[in-house]
Short mmCIF file of C-alpha atoms in Angstrom, two decimals:
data_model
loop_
_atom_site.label_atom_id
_atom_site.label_comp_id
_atom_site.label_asym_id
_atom_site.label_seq_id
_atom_site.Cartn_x
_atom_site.Cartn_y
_atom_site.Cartn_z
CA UNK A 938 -18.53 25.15 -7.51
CA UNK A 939 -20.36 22.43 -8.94
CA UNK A 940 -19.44 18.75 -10.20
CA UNK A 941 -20.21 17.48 -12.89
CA UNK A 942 -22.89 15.13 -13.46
CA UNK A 943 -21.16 11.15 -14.54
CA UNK A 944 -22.28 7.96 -12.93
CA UNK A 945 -20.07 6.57 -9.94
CA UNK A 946 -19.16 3.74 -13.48
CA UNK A 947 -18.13 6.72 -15.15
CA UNK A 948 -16.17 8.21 -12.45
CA UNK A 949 -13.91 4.47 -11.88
CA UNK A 950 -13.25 4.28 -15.20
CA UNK A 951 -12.06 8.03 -15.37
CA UNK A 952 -9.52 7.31 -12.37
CA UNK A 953 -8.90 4.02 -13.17
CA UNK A 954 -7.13 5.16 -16.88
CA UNK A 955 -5.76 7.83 -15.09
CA UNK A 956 -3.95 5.73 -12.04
CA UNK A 957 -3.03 3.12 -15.07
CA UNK A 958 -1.10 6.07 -16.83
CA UNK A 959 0.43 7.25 -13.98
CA UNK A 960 2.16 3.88 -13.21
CA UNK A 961 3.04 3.60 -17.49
CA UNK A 962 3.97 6.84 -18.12
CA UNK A 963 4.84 8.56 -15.31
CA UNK A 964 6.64 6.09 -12.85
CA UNK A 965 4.36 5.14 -10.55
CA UNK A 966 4.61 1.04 -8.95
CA UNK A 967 1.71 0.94 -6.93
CA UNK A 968 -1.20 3.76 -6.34
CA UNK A 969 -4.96 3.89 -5.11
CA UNK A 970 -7.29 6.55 -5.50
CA UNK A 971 -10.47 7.28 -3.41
CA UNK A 972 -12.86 10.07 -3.94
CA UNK A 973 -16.14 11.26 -1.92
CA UNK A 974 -18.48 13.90 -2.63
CA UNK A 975 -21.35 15.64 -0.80
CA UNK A 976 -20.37 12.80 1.71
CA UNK A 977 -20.55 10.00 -0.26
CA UNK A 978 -17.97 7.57 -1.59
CA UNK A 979 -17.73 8.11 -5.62
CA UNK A 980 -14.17 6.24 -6.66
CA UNK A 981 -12.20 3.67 -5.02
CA UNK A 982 -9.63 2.26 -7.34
CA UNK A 983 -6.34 0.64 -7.39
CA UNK A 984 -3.54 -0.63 -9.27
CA UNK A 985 0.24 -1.83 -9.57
CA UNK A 986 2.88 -3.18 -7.68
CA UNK A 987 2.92 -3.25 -3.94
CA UNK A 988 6.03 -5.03 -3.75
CA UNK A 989 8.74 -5.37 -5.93
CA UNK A 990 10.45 -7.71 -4.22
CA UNK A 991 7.87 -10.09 -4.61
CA UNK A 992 5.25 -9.17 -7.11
CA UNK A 993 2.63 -8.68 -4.63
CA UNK A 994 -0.15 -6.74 -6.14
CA UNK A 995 -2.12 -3.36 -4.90
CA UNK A 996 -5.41 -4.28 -3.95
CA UNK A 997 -8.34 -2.32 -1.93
CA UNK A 998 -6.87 -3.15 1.46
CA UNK A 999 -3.35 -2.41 1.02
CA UNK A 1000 -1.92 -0.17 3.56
CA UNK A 1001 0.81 2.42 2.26
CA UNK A 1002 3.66 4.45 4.32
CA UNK A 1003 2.03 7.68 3.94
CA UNK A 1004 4.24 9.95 6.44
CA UNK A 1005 3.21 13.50 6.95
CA UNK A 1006 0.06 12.83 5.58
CA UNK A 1007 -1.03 12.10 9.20
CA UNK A 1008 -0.19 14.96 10.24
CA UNK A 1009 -4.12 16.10 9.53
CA UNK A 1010 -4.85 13.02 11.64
CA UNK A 1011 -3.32 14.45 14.59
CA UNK A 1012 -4.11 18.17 14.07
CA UNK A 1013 -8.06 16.54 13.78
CA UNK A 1014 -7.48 15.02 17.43
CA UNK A 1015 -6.13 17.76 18.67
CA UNK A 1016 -9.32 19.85 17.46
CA UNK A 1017 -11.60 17.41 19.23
CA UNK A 1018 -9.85 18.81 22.66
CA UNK A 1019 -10.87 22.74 21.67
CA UNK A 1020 -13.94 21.29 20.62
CA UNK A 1021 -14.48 20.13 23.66
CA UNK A 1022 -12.89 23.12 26.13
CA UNK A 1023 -10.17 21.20 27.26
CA UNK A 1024 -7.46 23.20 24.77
CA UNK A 1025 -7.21 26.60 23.60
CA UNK A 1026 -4.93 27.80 20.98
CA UNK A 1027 -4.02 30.63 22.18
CA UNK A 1028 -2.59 29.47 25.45
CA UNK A 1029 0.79 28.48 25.98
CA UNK A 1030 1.63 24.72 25.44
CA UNK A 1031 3.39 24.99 29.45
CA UNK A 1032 0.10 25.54 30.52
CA UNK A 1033 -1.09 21.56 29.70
CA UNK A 1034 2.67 20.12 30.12
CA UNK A 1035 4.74 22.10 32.44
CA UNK A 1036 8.00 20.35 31.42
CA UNK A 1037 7.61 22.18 27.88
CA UNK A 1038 8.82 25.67 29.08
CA UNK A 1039 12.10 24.53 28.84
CA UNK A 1040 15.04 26.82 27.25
CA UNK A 1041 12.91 29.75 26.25
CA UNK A 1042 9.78 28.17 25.46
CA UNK A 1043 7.40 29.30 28.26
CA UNK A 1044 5.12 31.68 26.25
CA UNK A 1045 4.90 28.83 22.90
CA UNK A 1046 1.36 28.50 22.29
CA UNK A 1047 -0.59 25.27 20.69
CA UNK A 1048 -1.41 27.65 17.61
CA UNK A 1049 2.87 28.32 17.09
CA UNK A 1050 2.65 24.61 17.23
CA UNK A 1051 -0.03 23.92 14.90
CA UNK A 1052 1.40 26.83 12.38
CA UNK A 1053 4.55 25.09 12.47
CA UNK A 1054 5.97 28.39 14.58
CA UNK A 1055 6.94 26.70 17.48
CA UNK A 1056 10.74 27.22 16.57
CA UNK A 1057 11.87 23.35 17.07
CA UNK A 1058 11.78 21.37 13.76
CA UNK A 1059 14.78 20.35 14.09
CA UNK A 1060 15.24 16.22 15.26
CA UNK A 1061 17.67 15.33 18.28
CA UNK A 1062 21.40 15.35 17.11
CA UNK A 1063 22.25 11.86 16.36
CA UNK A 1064 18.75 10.50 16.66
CA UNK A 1065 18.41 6.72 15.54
CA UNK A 1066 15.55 4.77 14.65
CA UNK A 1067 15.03 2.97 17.77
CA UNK A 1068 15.08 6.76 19.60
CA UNK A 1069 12.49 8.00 16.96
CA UNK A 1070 10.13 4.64 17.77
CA UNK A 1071 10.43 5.96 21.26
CA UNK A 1072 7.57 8.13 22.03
CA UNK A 1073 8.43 8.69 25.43
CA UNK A 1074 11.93 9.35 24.71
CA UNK A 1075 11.09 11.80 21.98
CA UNK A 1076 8.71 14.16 23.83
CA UNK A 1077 11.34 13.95 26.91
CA UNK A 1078 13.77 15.26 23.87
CA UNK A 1079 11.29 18.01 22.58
CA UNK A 1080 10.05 19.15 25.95
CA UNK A 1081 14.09 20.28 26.77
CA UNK A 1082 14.80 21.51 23.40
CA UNK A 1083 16.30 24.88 22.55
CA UNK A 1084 14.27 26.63 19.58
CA UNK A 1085 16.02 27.95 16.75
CA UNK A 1086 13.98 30.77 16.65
CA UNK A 1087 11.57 32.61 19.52
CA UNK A 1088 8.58 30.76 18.83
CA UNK A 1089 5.64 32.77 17.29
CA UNK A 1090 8.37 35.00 15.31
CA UNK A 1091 9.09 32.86 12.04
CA UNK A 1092 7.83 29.77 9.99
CA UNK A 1093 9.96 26.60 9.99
CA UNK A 1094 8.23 23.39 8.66
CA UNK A 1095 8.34 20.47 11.57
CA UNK A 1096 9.04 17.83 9.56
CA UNK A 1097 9.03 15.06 12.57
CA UNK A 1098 8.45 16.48 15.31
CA UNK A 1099 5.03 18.28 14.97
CA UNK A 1100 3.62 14.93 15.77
CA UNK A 1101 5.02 14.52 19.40
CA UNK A 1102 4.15 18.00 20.53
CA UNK A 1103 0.82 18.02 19.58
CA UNK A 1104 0.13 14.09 20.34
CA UNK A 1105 1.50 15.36 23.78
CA UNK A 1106 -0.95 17.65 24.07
CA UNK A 1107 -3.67 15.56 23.30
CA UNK A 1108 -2.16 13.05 26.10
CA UNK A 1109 -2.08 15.39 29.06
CA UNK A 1110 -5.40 17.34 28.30
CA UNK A 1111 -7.32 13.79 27.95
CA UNK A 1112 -9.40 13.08 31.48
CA UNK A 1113 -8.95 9.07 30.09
CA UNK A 1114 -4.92 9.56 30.40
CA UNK A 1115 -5.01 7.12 26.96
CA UNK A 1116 -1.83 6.62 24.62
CA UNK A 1117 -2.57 9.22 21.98
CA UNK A 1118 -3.02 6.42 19.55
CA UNK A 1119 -5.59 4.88 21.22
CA UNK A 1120 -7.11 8.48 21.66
CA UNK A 1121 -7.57 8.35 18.40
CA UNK A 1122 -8.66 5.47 17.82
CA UNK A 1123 -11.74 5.74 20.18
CA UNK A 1124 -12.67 9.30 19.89
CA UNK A 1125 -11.79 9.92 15.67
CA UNK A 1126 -11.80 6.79 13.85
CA UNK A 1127 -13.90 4.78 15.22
CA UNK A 1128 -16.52 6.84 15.26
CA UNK A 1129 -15.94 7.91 11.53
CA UNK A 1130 -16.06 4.30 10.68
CA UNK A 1131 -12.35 4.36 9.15
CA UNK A 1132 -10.29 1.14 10.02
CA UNK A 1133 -7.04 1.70 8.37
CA UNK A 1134 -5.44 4.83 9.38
CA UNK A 1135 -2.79 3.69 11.81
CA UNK A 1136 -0.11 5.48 14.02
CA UNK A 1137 1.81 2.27 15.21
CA UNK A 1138 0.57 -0.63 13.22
CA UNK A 1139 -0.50 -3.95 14.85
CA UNK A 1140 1.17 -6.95 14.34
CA UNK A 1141 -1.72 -8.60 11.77
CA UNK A 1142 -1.64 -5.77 9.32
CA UNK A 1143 1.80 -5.74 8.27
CA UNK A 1144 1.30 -8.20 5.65
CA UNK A 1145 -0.71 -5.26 3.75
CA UNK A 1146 1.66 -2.93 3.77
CA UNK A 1147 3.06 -2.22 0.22
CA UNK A 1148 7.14 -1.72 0.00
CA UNK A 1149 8.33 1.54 -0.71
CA UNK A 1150 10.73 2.24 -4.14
CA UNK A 1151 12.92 5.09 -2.60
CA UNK A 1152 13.15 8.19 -4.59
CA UNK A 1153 16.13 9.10 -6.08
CA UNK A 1154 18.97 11.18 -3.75
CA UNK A 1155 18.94 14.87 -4.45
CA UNK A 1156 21.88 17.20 -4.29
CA UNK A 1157 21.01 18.90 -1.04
CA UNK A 1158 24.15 21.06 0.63
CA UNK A 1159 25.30 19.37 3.52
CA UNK A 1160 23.94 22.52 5.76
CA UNK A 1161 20.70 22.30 4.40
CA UNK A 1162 18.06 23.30 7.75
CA UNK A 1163 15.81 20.05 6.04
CA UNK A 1164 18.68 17.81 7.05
CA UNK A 1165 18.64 18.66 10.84
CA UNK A 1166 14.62 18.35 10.23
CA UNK A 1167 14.76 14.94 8.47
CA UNK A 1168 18.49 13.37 9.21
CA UNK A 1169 20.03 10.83 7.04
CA UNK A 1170 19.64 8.09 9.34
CA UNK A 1171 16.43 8.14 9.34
CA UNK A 1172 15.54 9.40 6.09
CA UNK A 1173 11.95 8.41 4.82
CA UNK A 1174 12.91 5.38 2.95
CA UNK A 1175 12.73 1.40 3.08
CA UNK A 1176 15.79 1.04 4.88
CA UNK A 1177 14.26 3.05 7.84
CA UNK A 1178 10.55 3.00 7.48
CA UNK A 1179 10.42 -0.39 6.76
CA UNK A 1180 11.79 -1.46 10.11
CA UNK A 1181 9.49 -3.35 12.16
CA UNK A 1182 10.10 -1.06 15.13
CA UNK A 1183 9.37 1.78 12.96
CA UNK A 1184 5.99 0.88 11.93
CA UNK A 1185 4.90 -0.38 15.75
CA UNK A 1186 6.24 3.08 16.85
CA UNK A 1187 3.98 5.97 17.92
CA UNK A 1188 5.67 9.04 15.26
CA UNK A 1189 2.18 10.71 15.13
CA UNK A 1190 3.72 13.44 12.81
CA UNK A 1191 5.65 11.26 10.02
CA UNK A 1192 4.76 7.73 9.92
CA UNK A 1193 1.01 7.44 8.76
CA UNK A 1194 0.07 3.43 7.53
CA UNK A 1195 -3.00 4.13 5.99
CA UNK A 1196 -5.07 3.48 2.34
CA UNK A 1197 -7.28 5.52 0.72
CA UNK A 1198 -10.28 4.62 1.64
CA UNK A 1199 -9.49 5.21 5.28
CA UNK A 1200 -7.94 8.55 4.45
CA UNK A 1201 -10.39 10.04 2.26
CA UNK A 1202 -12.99 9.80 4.97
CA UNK A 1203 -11.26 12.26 6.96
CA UNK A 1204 -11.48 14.65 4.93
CA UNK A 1205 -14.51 13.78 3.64
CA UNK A 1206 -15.65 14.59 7.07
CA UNK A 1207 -14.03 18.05 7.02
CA UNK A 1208 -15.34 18.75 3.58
CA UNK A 1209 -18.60 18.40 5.45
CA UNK A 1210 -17.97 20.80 7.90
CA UNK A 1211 -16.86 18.78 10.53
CA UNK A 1212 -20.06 15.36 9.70
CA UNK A 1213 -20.03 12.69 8.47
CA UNK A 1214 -22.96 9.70 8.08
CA UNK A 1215 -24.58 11.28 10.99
CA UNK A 1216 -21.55 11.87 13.09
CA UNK A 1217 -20.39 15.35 14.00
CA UNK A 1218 -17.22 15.98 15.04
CA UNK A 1219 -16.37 19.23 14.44
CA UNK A 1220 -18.67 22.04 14.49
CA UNK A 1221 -18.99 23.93 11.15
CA UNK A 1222 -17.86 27.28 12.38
CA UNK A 1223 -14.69 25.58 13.98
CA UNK A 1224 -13.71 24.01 10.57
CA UNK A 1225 -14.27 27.16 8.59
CA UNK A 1226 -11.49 28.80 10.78
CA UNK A 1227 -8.88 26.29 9.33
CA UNK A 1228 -8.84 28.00 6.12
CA UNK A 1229 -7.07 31.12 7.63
CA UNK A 1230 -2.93 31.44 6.41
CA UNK A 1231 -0.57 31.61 9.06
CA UNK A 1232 1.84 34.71 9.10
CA UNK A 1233 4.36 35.15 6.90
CA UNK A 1234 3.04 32.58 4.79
CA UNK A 1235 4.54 33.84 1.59
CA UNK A 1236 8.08 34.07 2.66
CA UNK A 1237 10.26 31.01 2.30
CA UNK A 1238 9.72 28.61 4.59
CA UNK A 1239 12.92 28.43 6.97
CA UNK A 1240 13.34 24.61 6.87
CA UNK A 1241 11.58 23.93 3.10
CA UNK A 1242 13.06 26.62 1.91
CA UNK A 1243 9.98 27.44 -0.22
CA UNK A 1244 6.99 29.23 0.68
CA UNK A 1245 4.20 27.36 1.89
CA UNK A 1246 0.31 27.77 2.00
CA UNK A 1247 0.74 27.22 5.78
CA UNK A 1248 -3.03 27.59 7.56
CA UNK A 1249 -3.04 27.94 11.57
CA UNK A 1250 -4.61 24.99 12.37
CA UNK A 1251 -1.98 22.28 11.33
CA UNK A 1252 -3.13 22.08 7.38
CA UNK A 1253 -1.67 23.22 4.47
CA UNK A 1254 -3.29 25.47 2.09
CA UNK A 1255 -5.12 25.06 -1.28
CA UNK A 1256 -4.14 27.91 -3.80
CA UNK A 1257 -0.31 27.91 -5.05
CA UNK A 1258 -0.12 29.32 -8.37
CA UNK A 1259 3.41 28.35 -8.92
CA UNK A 1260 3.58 25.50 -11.40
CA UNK A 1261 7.31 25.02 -10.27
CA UNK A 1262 5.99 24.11 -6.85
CA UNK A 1263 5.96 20.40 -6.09
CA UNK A 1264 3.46 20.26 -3.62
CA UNK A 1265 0.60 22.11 -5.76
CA UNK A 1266 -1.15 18.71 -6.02
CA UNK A 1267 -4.73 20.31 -5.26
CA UNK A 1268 -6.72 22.11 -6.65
CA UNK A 1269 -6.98 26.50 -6.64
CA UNK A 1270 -9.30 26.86 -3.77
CA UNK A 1271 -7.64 28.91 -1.44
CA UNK A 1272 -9.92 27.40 1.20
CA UNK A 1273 -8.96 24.12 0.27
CA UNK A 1274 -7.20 21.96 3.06
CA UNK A 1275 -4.78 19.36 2.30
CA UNK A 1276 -1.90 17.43 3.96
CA UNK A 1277 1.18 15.78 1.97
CA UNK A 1278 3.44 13.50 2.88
CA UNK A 1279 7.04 12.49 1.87
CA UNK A 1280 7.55 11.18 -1.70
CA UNK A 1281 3.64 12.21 -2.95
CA UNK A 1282 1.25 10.95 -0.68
CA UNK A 1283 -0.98 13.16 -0.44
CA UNK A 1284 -5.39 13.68 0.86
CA UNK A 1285 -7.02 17.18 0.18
CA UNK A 1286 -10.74 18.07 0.72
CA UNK A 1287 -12.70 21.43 -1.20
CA UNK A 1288 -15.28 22.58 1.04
CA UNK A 1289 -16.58 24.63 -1.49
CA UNK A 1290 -17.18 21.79 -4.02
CA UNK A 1291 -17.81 19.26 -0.86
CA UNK A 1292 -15.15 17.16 -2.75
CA UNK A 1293 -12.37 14.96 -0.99
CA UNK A 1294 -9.51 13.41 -2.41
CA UNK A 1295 -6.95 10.91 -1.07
CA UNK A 1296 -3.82 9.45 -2.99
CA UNK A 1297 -1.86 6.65 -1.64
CA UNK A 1298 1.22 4.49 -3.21
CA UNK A 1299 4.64 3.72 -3.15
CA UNK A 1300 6.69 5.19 -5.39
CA UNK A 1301 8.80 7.67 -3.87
CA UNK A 1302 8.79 11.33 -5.97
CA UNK A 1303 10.73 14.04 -5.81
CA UNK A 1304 8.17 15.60 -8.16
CA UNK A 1305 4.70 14.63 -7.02
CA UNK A 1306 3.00 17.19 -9.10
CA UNK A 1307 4.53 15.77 -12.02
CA UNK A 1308 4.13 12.24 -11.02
CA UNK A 1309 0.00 12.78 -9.85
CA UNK A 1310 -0.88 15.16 -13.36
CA UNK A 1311 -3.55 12.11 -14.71
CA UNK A 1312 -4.87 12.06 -11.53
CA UNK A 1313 -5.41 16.27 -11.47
CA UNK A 1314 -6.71 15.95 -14.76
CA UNK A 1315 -8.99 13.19 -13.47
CA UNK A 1316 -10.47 15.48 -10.64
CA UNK A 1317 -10.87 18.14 -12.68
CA UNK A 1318 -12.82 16.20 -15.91
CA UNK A 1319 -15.04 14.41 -13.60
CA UNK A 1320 -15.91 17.15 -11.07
CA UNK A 1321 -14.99 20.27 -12.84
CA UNK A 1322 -12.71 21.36 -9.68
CA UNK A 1323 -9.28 23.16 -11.01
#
């Protein structure tokens, strides 16, 4: 699948007209696009508002609230560990923190967990903010929860708390007993040279990070599974994700700070096959293997209540053919691996065409395939990926 041949000139100007459409036409306040190919940085563009409040513009270095997008963040970490011997998927999650076995979930494996199996997506009743910046408190919660289902026998989409289970993982199979974010830290980004993915910010970045517009409310039934998954009170908006104690929190499932630039590496790296400038990660057999769907992929998901293009290794799926489908903001490539995150965000990497993709901004969508279209069309006139 090859790209097409246009100058890195060419290629701004492409995504440039396409991010200033998306912000005129489509509804977009603030966005910024970065691309690599075969390994090598191609766009990195910008525009719009990163703060309404104040008229602060989007610029290179502006971090955005990215949620579940670093989700492929913490899978990635948790890959290092199998890389490495110290994890296997296929053993239960008891075996590396005993306290998990809890209320039926002896047998759980890290691959239920990573498939989004594990049968506990749903948050701790009455869970506020200040709980949720908890990390401590939050894996105490998880480790005694009841699943709704026997884990391993149906898919339900861990909206939060994906993040904690396999962060905790990470955490008791590391022979440096490090806070998960500073796991990562030291053994991802660092040596991938990215700077601005963050999983609790410190205090001298918050001045970058852009203000969210929330999207707005849908009529969801007051039942609705994604509403025990993602409660009101702490709903990914401003008003919550905002808060100070949010953004210094360790939520290693929901509350990426990241740009572009930082984000597209990552996946630049797996569109590699697990390298990138000289550092290897990842072998390339290992990163081949997160292509495969996870079971029952094509039956509606139990919390989304859509089917997803679920892999087994904590990424979603390239591939959905269903233009009614909100999160088909890749491309066709059934190998394709992509994460998105609440409201649009959304990185993506084509191992076929060696392309990577990040998108980052700030205007909340309920539609993010609608909302992203001039960037689609971007990817596909430049590099001839559909």
């Amino acid at each position: 699948m090859a790209a097409t041949t246009v100058s890195r000139t060419e290629a701004a100007r492409v995504f440039q007209q396409a991010i200033d459409k998306t912000i005129r036409e489509n509804g977009e306040v603030g966005m910024q696009v970065a691309v690599y190919h075969n390994g090598q940085p191609v766009v990195d563009v910008w525009g719009g508002i990163a703060d309404e409040t104040t008229g602060r513009a989007v610029d290179g270095e502006t971090l955005f609230p990215s949620f579940s997008v670093i989700k492929a963040t913490t899978a990635t970490a948790l890959h290092l560990q199998a890389e490495r011997g110290l994890i296997e998927y296929d053993k239960p999650i008891a075996e590396y923190w005993p306290e998990f076995a809890a209320n039926g979930k002896a047998k759980a494996t890290i691959r239920d967990a990573l498939s989004h199996r594990l049968g506990i997506p749903y948050m701790p009743e009455g869970v506020t903010p200040e709980q949720m910046s908890d990390y401590a408190w939050m894996v105490d919660q998880l480790a005694k929860a009841k699943p709704i289902f026997a884990p391993g026998t149906a898919n339900g989409y861990m909206c939060y708390t994906f993040g904690w289970v396999i962060a905790e993982c990470v955490q008791r199979t590391d022979p440096k007993k490090r806070p998960f974010r500073t796991f990562v830290r030291e053994e991802l980004l660092d040596p991938l040279g990215i700077r601005d993915i963050w999983i609790g910010i410190n205090d001298d970045v918050e001045p970058r990070i852009a203000r969210l517009k929330n999207a707005p409310p849908l009529p969801i039934p007051a039942d609705a599974p994604i509403l025990k998954a993602m409660p009101p009170q702490v709903a990914t908006v401003e008003e919550v994700f905002g808060r100070a104690d949010m953004r210094r929190g360790c939520i290693p499932g929901a509350h990426g700070i990241m740009n572009a630039r930082s984000s597209v590496r990552l996946f630049a790296m797996l569109a590699n096959g697990g390298e990138l400038d000289g550092a290897r990660l990842l072998s390339e057999e290992r990163v081949k293997t997160f292509s495969t769907p996870r079971a029952d992929t094509e039956k509606p998901d139990s919390v989304l209540g859509i089917p997803v293009r679920m892999g087994t290794a904590g990424f979603w799926l390239g591939g959905s053919t269903d233009p009614k489908d909100p999160f088909r903001l890749t491309d066709l490539n059934p190998r394709t691996l992509f994460h998105p995150g609440a409201g649009g965000a959304v990185a993506w990497d084509d191992p076929d065409a060696r392309l990577a993709v990040a998108i980052c901004h700030n205007g909340m969508s309920n539609n993010p395939s609608k909302t992203f279209q001039p960037i689609r069309a971007a990817v596909e006139q430049v590099f001839g990926v559909s």
